[in-house]
């Protein structure tokens, strides 16, 4: 059958699905933004999107819908040209709903089945909005803004045949009528590639070599920012380094903003929270290594004695599951998306997101007595093997779903 995968940053969540569908003999075509330069083995077409300037005051709550629907129009026009010029008609379309790309595809191909990747449905209450007091109290207006951001997400689901969410909690953010359309299938962790390795090592930019068994504390974000608990982690570090004089801290992440607003003063979140505690840190033992190749990340998880992962009630990071697959001891924030995976004292540890003293204690204990936590590390990997493994669990389910909607 013909499968069209739509994602402005392809492959994105289709990293494993696309080649597997191709391997199974399906005709797979990807559509992505022309600014996305990633190359894959999948035949790919690119659309050019030049978003118009949006008057924030005039649009008010409609600003987000205007932005996303404009992209949807661009994609629909590109697809209409594709149909008219080549006669291409997919049997199944699978696209991410987050950027509006799938909004009008049924108008181009009404005969196709449409599956949307339903990653998150914004809420005025009960999720990321209002969770962190430091983010400021936007009041009732912020609640309205958050709910207004769901317009294109609801429309995307209403015009689709089905949705996919990676976790139960993320699926639960959708209203009940839309939740009924969603299957929960995680993207999958390649546990064969990400597994414990007692011989693993990582060479830091300053030449220091860290090896499995060393006293290493890790923290990984795409970008260092409050949504992923960077501020709580940094505030816990002074006590940790004071108690553990041999500990080395490795922090992975960029300086941009992935989620939420940037700092109002033009500085970087990284610097704001580092400046807050740097006078109480031995900075020779705190290593900011920026964004790293995936192989370096895997090696880092293999040498980590304790891995801190924090998040607002928001999208769960792949990196947490990959850390568990590598056999790391994950100390996670006691927030809904993390609790879905980690059971405190069974396959990891949970600490209140804002409990700085609690974070320091948990990390110190993990660094001090690693043998105590070996059963938790083994159980963490077993959790991944049983529920989130790419080859035996997630990918077969994702393929079955796509093929189920085929002719």
GROMACS .gro file of C-alpha atoms in nm:
model
  407
    1UNK     CA    1   0.000   0.000   0.000
    2UNK     CA    2   0.099   0.364  -0.033
    3UNK     CA    3   0.185   0.541   0.293
    4UNK     CA    4   0.247   0.915   0.320
    5UNK     CA    5   0.432   1.032   0.633
    6UNK     CA    6   0.403   1.403   0.712
    7UNK     CA    7   0.634   1.574   0.961
    8UNK     CA    8   0.798   1.916   0.939
    9UNK     CA    9   1.115   1.766   1.090
   10UNK     CA   10   1.100   1.419   0.932
   11UNK     CA   11   1.177   1.152   1.041
   12UNK     CA   12   1.085   1.274   1.391
   13UNK     CA   13   0.861   1.012   1.553
   14UNK     CA   14   0.875   0.807   1.230
   15UNK     CA   15   1.245   0.730   1.266
   16UNK     CA   16   1.188   0.355   1.293
   17UNK     CA   17   0.842   0.321   1.142
   18UNK     CA   18   0.932   0.460   0.799
   19UNK     CA   19   1.213   0.213   0.717
   20UNK     CA   20   1.016  -0.078   0.862
   21UNK     CA   21   0.716  -0.004   0.641
   22UNK     CA   22   0.950   0.020   0.343
   23UNK     CA   23   1.116  -0.309   0.439
   24UNK     CA   24   0.773  -0.473   0.446
   25UNK     CA   25   0.719  -0.375   0.084
   26UNK     CA   26   0.502  -0.067   0.123
   27UNK     CA   27   0.545   0.240  -0.097
   28UNK     CA   28   0.654   0.502   0.160
   29UNK     CA   29   0.674   0.872   0.082
   30UNK     CA   30   0.767   1.147   0.329
   31UNK     CA   31   0.668   1.512   0.316
   32UNK     CA   32   0.864   1.767   0.519
   33UNK     CA   33   0.961   2.133   0.536
   34UNK     CA   34   1.232   2.243   0.296
   35UNK     CA   35   1.434   2.383   0.587
   36UNK     CA   36   1.468   2.030   0.723
   37UNK     CA   37   1.799   1.907   0.579
   38UNK     CA   38   1.800   1.560   0.734
   39UNK     CA   39   1.851   1.285   0.479
   40UNK     CA   40   1.705   0.935   0.510
   41UNK     CA   41   1.658   0.633   0.286
   42UNK     CA   42   1.292   0.725   0.246
   43UNK     CA   43   1.181   0.906  -0.071
   44UNK     CA   44   1.111   1.258   0.048
   45UNK     CA   45   0.935   1.562  -0.092
   46UNK     CA   46   0.976   1.907   0.063
   47UNK     CA   47   0.734   2.197   0.079
   48UNK     CA   48   0.831   2.561   0.118
   49UNK     CA   49   0.646   2.747   0.391
   50UNK     CA   50   0.681   3.122   0.430
   51UNK     CA   51   0.467   3.207   0.732
   52UNK     CA   52   0.305   3.549   0.717
   53UNK     CA   53   0.360   3.793   0.999
   54UNK     CA   54   0.088   3.767   1.259
   55UNK     CA   55  -0.041   4.073   1.441
   56UNK     CA   56  -0.043   3.950   1.800
   57UNK     CA   57  -0.285   4.217   1.916
   58UNK     CA   58  -0.529   4.172   1.631
   59UNK     CA   59  -0.532   3.793   1.646
   60UNK     CA   60  -0.523   3.755   2.024
   61UNK     CA   61  -0.633   3.397   2.101
   62UNK     CA   62  -0.640   3.315   1.730
   63UNK     CA   63  -0.270   3.380   1.683
   64UNK     CA   64  -0.168   3.019   1.738
   65UNK     CA   65  -0.443   2.883   1.512
   66UNK     CA   66  -0.346   3.132   1.242
   67UNK     CA   67   0.015   3.016   1.257
   68UNK     CA   68  -0.065   2.644   1.247
   69UNK     CA   69  -0.346   2.664   0.992
   70UNK     CA   70  -0.127   2.869   0.757
   71UNK     CA   71   0.117   2.579   0.754
   72UNK     CA   72  -0.173   2.342   0.699
   73UNK     CA   73  -0.277   2.541   0.394
   74UNK     CA   74   0.079   2.532   0.257
   75UNK     CA   75   0.094   2.155   0.299
   76UNK     CA   76  -0.251   2.104   0.148
   77UNK     CA   77  -0.161   2.308  -0.160
   78UNK     CA   78   0.162   2.112  -0.203
   79UNK     CA   79  -0.034   1.787  -0.177
   80UNK     CA   80  -0.297   1.907  -0.423
   81UNK     CA   81  -0.021   1.979  -0.677
   82UNK     CA   82   0.122   1.635  -0.611
   83UNK     CA   83  -0.214   1.472  -0.682
   84UNK     CA   84  -0.288   1.677  -0.994
   85UNK     CA   85   0.058   1.648  -1.147
   86UNK     CA   86   0.137   1.283  -1.068
   87UNK     CA   87  -0.193   1.121  -0.975
   88UNK     CA   88  -0.050   1.018  -0.637
   89UNK     CA   89  -0.313   0.898  -0.390
   90UNK     CA   90  -0.197   0.745  -0.062
   91UNK     CA   91  -0.388   0.469   0.111
   92UNK     CA   92  -0.280   0.587   0.457
   93UNK     CA   93  -0.153   0.925   0.573
   94UNK     CA   94   0.026   0.943   0.908
   95UNK     CA   95   0.120   1.291   1.023
   96UNK     CA   96   0.207   1.485   1.336
   97UNK     CA   97  -0.077   1.715   1.436
   98UNK     CA   98   0.134   1.962   1.632
   99UNK     CA   99   0.214   2.207   1.355
  100UNK     CA  100  -0.111   2.198   1.159
  101UNK     CA  101   0.025   1.997   0.867
  102UNK     CA  102  -0.259   1.743   0.865
  103UNK     CA  103  -0.548   1.990   0.898
  104UNK     CA  104  -0.666   1.990   0.536
  105UNK     CA  105  -0.526   1.668   0.393
  106UNK     CA  106  -0.869   1.503   0.385
  107UNK     CA  107  -0.976   1.780   0.148
  108UNK     CA  108  -0.704   1.665  -0.093
  109UNK     CA  109  -0.742   1.291  -0.041
  110UNK     CA  110  -1.086   1.213   0.107
  111UNK     CA  111  -1.043   0.849   0.012
  112UNK     CA  112  -0.727   0.809   0.224
  113UNK     CA  113  -0.724   0.704   0.588
  114UNK     CA  114  -0.564   0.964   0.813
  115UNK     CA  115  -0.379   0.884   1.137
  116UNK     CA  116  -0.246   1.172   1.344
  117UNK     CA  117   0.031   1.163   1.600
  118UNK     CA  118  -0.150   1.314   1.900
  119UNK     CA  119   0.140   1.412   2.121
  120UNK     CA  120  -0.021   1.655   2.364
  121UNK     CA  121  -0.343   1.853   2.410
  122UNK     CA  122  -0.290   2.179   2.592
  123UNK     CA  123  -0.487   2.245   2.908
  124UNK     CA  124  -0.567   2.557   3.099
  125UNK     CA  125  -0.534   2.359   3.421
  126UNK     CA  126  -0.385   2.027   3.527
  127UNK     CA  127  -0.079   2.016   3.305
  128UNK     CA  128   0.212   2.252   3.240
  129UNK     CA  129   0.021   2.580   3.275
  130UNK     CA  130   0.032   2.707   3.633
  131UNK     CA  131   0.253   2.419   3.750
  132UNK     CA  132   0.565   2.621   3.832
  133UNK     CA  133   0.514   2.928   4.055
  134UNK     CA  134   0.838   3.077   3.922
  135UNK     CA  135   0.692   3.090   3.573
  136UNK     CA  136   0.463   3.365   3.698
  137UNK     CA  137   0.093   3.366   3.754
  138UNK     CA  138  -0.065   3.449   3.424
  139UNK     CA  139  -0.404   3.430   3.591
  140UNK     CA  140  -0.722   3.348   3.406
  141UNK     CA  141  -0.586   3.492   3.081
  142UNK     CA  142  -0.315   3.226   3.076
  143UNK     CA  143  -0.578   2.957   3.121
  144UNK     CA  144  -0.767   3.093   2.822
  145UNK     CA  145  -0.453   3.117   2.611
  146UNK     CA  146  -0.364   2.754   2.684
  147UNK     CA  147  -0.710   2.635   2.593
  148UNK     CA  148  -0.700   2.848   2.279
  149UNK     CA  149  -0.390   2.660   2.167
  150UNK     CA  150  -0.595   2.344   2.127
  151UNK     CA  151  -0.805   2.467   1.833
  152UNK     CA  152  -0.589   2.312   1.562
  153UNK     CA  153  -0.526   1.997   1.768
  154UNK     CA  154  -0.897   1.932   1.810
  155UNK     CA  155  -0.964   2.001   1.443
  156UNK     CA  156  -0.682   1.765   1.343
  157UNK     CA  157  -0.837   1.482   1.545
  158UNK     CA  158  -1.193   1.549   1.424
  159UNK     CA  159  -1.085   1.512   1.063
  160UNK     CA  160  -0.872   1.203   1.128
  161UNK     CA  161  -0.962   0.837   1.141
  162UNK     CA  162  -0.746   0.766   1.446
  163UNK     CA  163  -0.470   0.905   1.664
  164UNK     CA  164  -0.159   0.775   1.835
  165UNK     CA  165  -0.015   0.901   2.164
  166UNK     CA  166   0.313   0.776   2.312
  167UNK     CA  167   0.192   0.752   2.674
  168UNK     CA  168  -0.134   0.704   2.860
  169UNK     CA  169  -0.096   1.037   3.036
  170UNK     CA  170  -0.039   1.230   2.714
  171UNK     CA  171  -0.344   1.061   2.562
  172UNK     CA  172  -0.543   1.155   2.872
  173UNK     CA  173  -0.486   1.525   2.806
  174UNK     CA  174  -0.735   1.498   2.517
  175UNK     CA  175  -1.106   1.548   2.590
  176UNK     CA  176  -1.299   1.219   2.628
  177UNK     CA  177  -1.462   1.223   2.280
  178UNK     CA  178  -1.119   1.260   2.119
  179UNK     CA  179  -0.943   1.027   2.363
  180UNK     CA  180  -1.163   0.744   2.232
  181UNK     CA  181  -0.994   0.780   1.893
  182UNK     CA  182  -0.640   0.743   2.030
  183UNK     CA  183  -0.427   0.432   2.068
  184UNK     CA  184  -0.131   0.449   2.306
  185UNK     CA  185   0.187   0.325   2.141
  186UNK     CA  186   0.527   0.450   2.252
  187UNK     CA  187   0.780   0.532   1.981
  188UNK     CA  188   1.008   0.256   2.107
  189UNK     CA  189   1.354   0.218   2.259
  190UNK     CA  190   1.614   0.018   2.069
  191UNK     CA  191   1.717  -0.183   2.373
  192UNK     CA  192   1.971  -0.382   2.172
  193UNK     CA  193   2.161  -0.063   2.090
  194UNK     CA  194   2.099   0.100   2.429
  195UNK     CA  195   2.200  -0.151   2.693
  196UNK     CA  196   2.435  -0.165   2.993
  197UNK     CA  197   2.805  -0.176   2.907
  198UNK     CA  198   3.057  -0.217   3.191
  199UNK     CA  199   3.334  -0.118   2.949
  200UNK     CA  200   3.171   0.211   2.846
  201UNK     CA  201   3.363   0.538   2.867
  202UNK     CA  202   3.312   0.901   2.774
  203UNK     CA  203   3.583   1.156   2.704
  204UNK     CA  204   3.484   1.505   2.811
  205UNK     CA  205   3.591   1.820   2.623
  206UNK     CA  206   3.863   1.886   2.881
  207UNK     CA  207   4.015   1.542   2.817
  208UNK     CA  208   3.886   1.377   3.132
  209UNK     CA  209   3.771   1.019   3.074
  210UNK     CA  210   3.471   0.888   3.266
  211UNK     CA  211   3.415   0.515   3.291
  212UNK     CA  212   3.141   0.285   3.411
  213UNK     CA  213   3.177   0.261   3.787
  214UNK     CA  214   3.296   0.617   3.832
  215UNK     CA  215   3.096   0.856   4.047
  216UNK     CA  216   2.907   1.030   3.768
  217UNK     CA  217   2.586   1.230   3.792
  218UNK     CA  218   2.411   1.310   3.463
  219UNK     CA  219   2.141   1.549   3.350
  220UNK     CA  220   2.015   1.562   2.991
  221UNK     CA  221   1.778   1.803   2.816
  222UNK     CA  222   1.745   1.911   2.455
  223UNK     CA  223   1.778   2.262   2.596
  224UNK     CA  224   1.845   2.367   2.954
  225UNK     CA  225   1.522   2.527   3.071
  226UNK     CA  226   1.261   2.526   3.351
  227UNK     CA  227   1.015   2.294   3.171
  228UNK     CA  228   1.267   2.014   3.221
  229UNK     CA  229   1.362   2.109   3.576
  230UNK     CA  230   1.701   2.261   3.509
  231UNK     CA  231   1.649   2.514   3.790
  232UNK     CA  232   1.563   2.249   4.050
  233UNK     CA  233   1.859   2.038   3.946
  234UNK     CA  234   2.107   2.323   3.965
  235UNK     CA  235   1.982   2.427   4.308
  236UNK     CA  236   2.039   2.073   4.437
  237UNK     CA  237   2.400   2.060   4.316
  238UNK     CA  238   2.581   2.260   4.588
  239UNK     CA  239   2.481   2.013   4.860
  240UNK     CA  240   2.559   1.717   4.634
  241UNK     CA  241   2.910   1.833   4.548
  242UNK     CA  242   2.982   1.925   4.909
  243UNK     CA  243   2.882   1.577   5.027
  244UNK     CA  244   3.048   1.388   4.740
  245UNK     CA  245   3.393   1.539   4.673
  246UNK     CA  246   3.474   1.282   4.402
  247UNK     CA  247   3.153   1.327   4.205
  248UNK     CA  248   3.161   1.451   3.847
  249UNK     CA  249   2.849   1.617   3.702
  250UNK     CA  250   2.783   1.605   3.328
  251UNK     CA  251   2.509   1.828   3.190
  252UNK     CA  252   2.391   1.783   2.830
  253UNK     CA  253   2.174   2.041   2.658
  254UNK     CA  254   2.166   2.347   2.439
  255UNK     CA  255   2.107   2.712   2.519
  256UNK     CA  256   1.785   2.763   2.323
  257UNK     CA  257   1.424   2.732   2.438
  258UNK     CA  258   1.219   2.429   2.340
  259UNK     CA  259   0.918   2.488   2.563
  260UNK     CA  260   0.773   2.788   2.735
  261UNK     CA  261   0.884   3.149   2.708
  262UNK     CA  262   1.246   3.268   2.698
  263UNK     CA  263   1.383   3.475   2.987
  264UNK     CA  264   1.245   3.828   2.984
  265UNK     CA  265   1.585   3.991   3.032
  266UNK     CA  266   1.738   3.838   2.718
  267UNK     CA  267   1.972   3.607   2.908
  268UNK     CA  268   1.984   3.229   2.880
  269UNK     CA  269   1.812   2.999   3.129
  270UNK     CA  270   2.143   2.813   3.160
  271UNK     CA  271   2.323   3.124   3.283
  272UNK     CA  272   2.043   3.247   3.506
  273UNK     CA  273   2.038   2.936   3.722
  274UNK     CA  274   2.411   2.871   3.704
  275UNK     CA  275   2.480   3.225   3.826
  276UNK     CA  276   2.244   3.160   4.117
  277UNK     CA  277   2.459   2.878   4.258
  278UNK     CA  278   2.805   2.898   4.099
  279UNK     CA  279   2.966   3.056   4.403
  280UNK     CA  280   2.881   2.736   4.591
  281UNK     CA  281   2.999   2.494   4.321
  282UNK     CA  282   3.334   2.344   4.236
  283UNK     CA  283   3.298   2.424   3.868
  284UNK     CA  284   3.592   2.201   3.778
  285UNK     CA  285   3.357   1.910   3.848
  286UNK     CA  286   3.054   2.046   3.662
  287UNK     CA  287   3.080   1.982   3.289
  288UNK     CA  288   2.843   2.156   3.047
  289UNK     CA  289   2.899   1.972   2.719
  290UNK     CA  290   2.616   2.118   2.509
  291UNK     CA  291   2.441   1.901   2.253
  292UNK     CA  292   2.618   1.576   2.177
  293UNK     CA  293   2.598   1.295   1.919
  294UNK     CA  294   2.356   1.018   2.005
  295UNK     CA  295   2.640   0.769   2.056
  296UNK     CA  296   2.793   0.998   2.319
  297UNK     CA  297   2.458   1.024   2.497
  298UNK     CA  298   2.428   0.644   2.508
  299UNK     CA  299   2.780   0.605   2.646
  300UNK     CA  300   2.706   0.870   2.905
  301UNK     CA  301   2.398   0.681   3.025
  302UNK     CA  302   2.611   0.366   3.048
  303UNK     CA  303   2.869   0.534   3.275
  304UNK     CA  304   2.614   0.727   3.483
  305UNK     CA  305   2.579   0.630   3.847
  306UNK     CA  306   2.274   0.851   3.890
  307UNK     CA  307   2.067   1.021   3.622
  308UNK     CA  308   1.833   1.308   3.714
  309UNK     CA  309   1.528   1.360   3.496
  310UNK     CA  310   1.269   1.627   3.568
  311UNK     CA  311   0.974   1.755   3.371
  312UNK     CA  312   0.663   1.963   3.414
  313UNK     CA  313   0.340   1.768   3.351
  314UNK     CA  314   0.415   1.767   2.980
  315UNK     CA  315   0.552   1.549   2.702
  316UNK     CA  316   0.776   1.269   2.832
  317UNK     CA  317   1.130   1.271   2.692
  318UNK     CA  318   1.267   0.975   2.500
  319UNK     CA  319   1.592   1.019   2.693
  320UNK     CA  320   1.439   0.900   3.021
  321UNK     CA  321   1.337   0.566   2.872
  322UNK     CA  322   1.673   0.534   2.697
  323UNK     CA  323   1.854   0.599   3.025
  324UNK     CA  324   1.654   0.318   3.185
  325UNK     CA  325   1.735   0.089   2.893
  326UNK     CA  326   2.106   0.162   2.943
  327UNK     CA  327   2.073   0.048   3.303
  328UNK     CA  328   2.102   0.390   3.462
  329UNK     CA  329   1.943   0.468   3.795
  330UNK     CA  330   1.687   0.734   3.708
  331UNK     CA  331   1.586   0.979   3.978
  332UNK     CA  332   1.274   1.133   3.831
  333UNK     CA  333   1.039   1.414   3.919
  334UNK     CA  334   0.720   1.297   4.085
  335UNK     CA  335   0.504   1.428   3.801
  336UNK     CA  336   0.234   1.245   3.608
  337UNK     CA  337   0.426   1.154   3.290
  338UNK     CA  338   0.719   1.017   3.493
  339UNK     CA  339   0.500   0.826   3.739
  340UNK     CA  340   0.350   0.636   3.449
  341UNK     CA  341   0.688   0.468   3.396
  342UNK     CA  342   0.880   0.484   3.723
  343UNK     CA  343   0.761   0.322   4.045
  344UNK     CA  344   0.945   0.467   4.343
  345UNK     CA  345   1.180   0.215   4.499
  346UNK     CA  346   1.106  -0.047   4.235
  347UNK     CA  347   1.260   0.064   3.906
  348UNK     CA  348   1.382   0.410   4.000
  349UNK     CA  349   1.332   0.693   4.247
  350UNK     CA  350   1.082   0.979   4.251
  351UNK     CA  351   1.128   1.320   4.412
  352UNK     CA  352   0.891   1.615   4.425
  353UNK     CA  353   0.982   1.852   4.141
  354UNK     CA  354   1.031   2.148   4.378
  355UNK     CA  355   1.189   1.968   4.678
  356UNK     CA  356   1.548   2.086   4.644
  357UNK     CA  357   1.664   1.925   4.969
  358UNK     CA  358   1.494   1.602   4.862
  359UNK     CA  359   1.677   1.607   4.532
  360UNK     CA  360   2.009   1.658   4.706
  361UNK     CA  361   1.943   1.369   4.947
  362UNK     CA  362   1.832   1.127   4.677
  363UNK     CA  363   2.131   1.205   4.453
  364UNK     CA  364   2.378   1.184   4.741
  365UNK     CA  365   2.242   0.844   4.846
  366UNK     CA  366   2.257   0.715   4.489
  367UNK     CA  367   2.618   0.828   4.447
  368UNK     CA  368   2.722   0.708   4.791
  369UNK     CA  369   2.593   0.350   4.779
  370UNK     CA  370   2.551   0.238   4.416
  371UNK     CA  371   2.526  -0.129   4.510
  372UNK     CA  372   2.200  -0.058   4.695
  373UNK     CA  373   2.036   0.045   4.373
  374UNK     CA  374   2.152  -0.234   4.142
  375UNK     CA  375   1.812  -0.408   4.164
  376UNK     CA  376   1.639  -0.085   4.063
  377UNK     CA  377   1.869  -0.044   3.764
  378UNK     CA  378   1.798  -0.400   3.651
  379UNK     CA  379   1.425  -0.346   3.699
  380UNK     CA  380   1.441  -0.023   3.499
  381UNK     CA  381   1.582  -0.204   3.198
  382UNK     CA  382   1.327  -0.483   3.241
  383UNK     CA  383   1.050  -0.221   3.233
  384UNK     CA  384   1.177  -0.103   2.897
  385UNK     CA  385   1.207  -0.456   2.761
  386UNK     CA  386   0.853  -0.545   2.863
  387UNK     CA  387   0.666  -0.224   2.779
  388UNK     CA  388   0.872   0.003   2.556
  389UNK     CA  389   1.107  -0.213   2.350
  390UNK     CA  390   1.122  -0.109   1.988
  391UNK     CA  391   1.151  -0.444   1.811
  392UNK     CA  392   0.933  -0.668   2.026
  393UNK     CA  393   0.661  -0.428   2.145
  394UNK     CA  394   0.627  -0.082   1.995
  395UNK     CA  395   0.723  -0.113   1.631
  396UNK     CA  396   0.508  -0.423   1.565
  397UNK     CA  397   0.209  -0.244   1.720
  398UNK     CA  398   0.269   0.071   1.517
  399UNK     CA  399   0.307  -0.124   1.192
  400UNK     CA  400  -0.005  -0.326   1.268
  401UNK     CA  401  -0.204  -0.009   1.320
  402UNK     CA  402  -0.093   0.147   0.992
  403UNK     CA  403  -0.154  -0.172   0.798
  404UNK     CA  404  -0.495  -0.212   0.963
  405UNK     CA  405  -0.605   0.113   0.799
  406UNK     CA  406  -0.475   0.009   0.461
  407UNK     CA  407  -0.691  -0.136   0.182
   0.00000   0.00000   0.00000
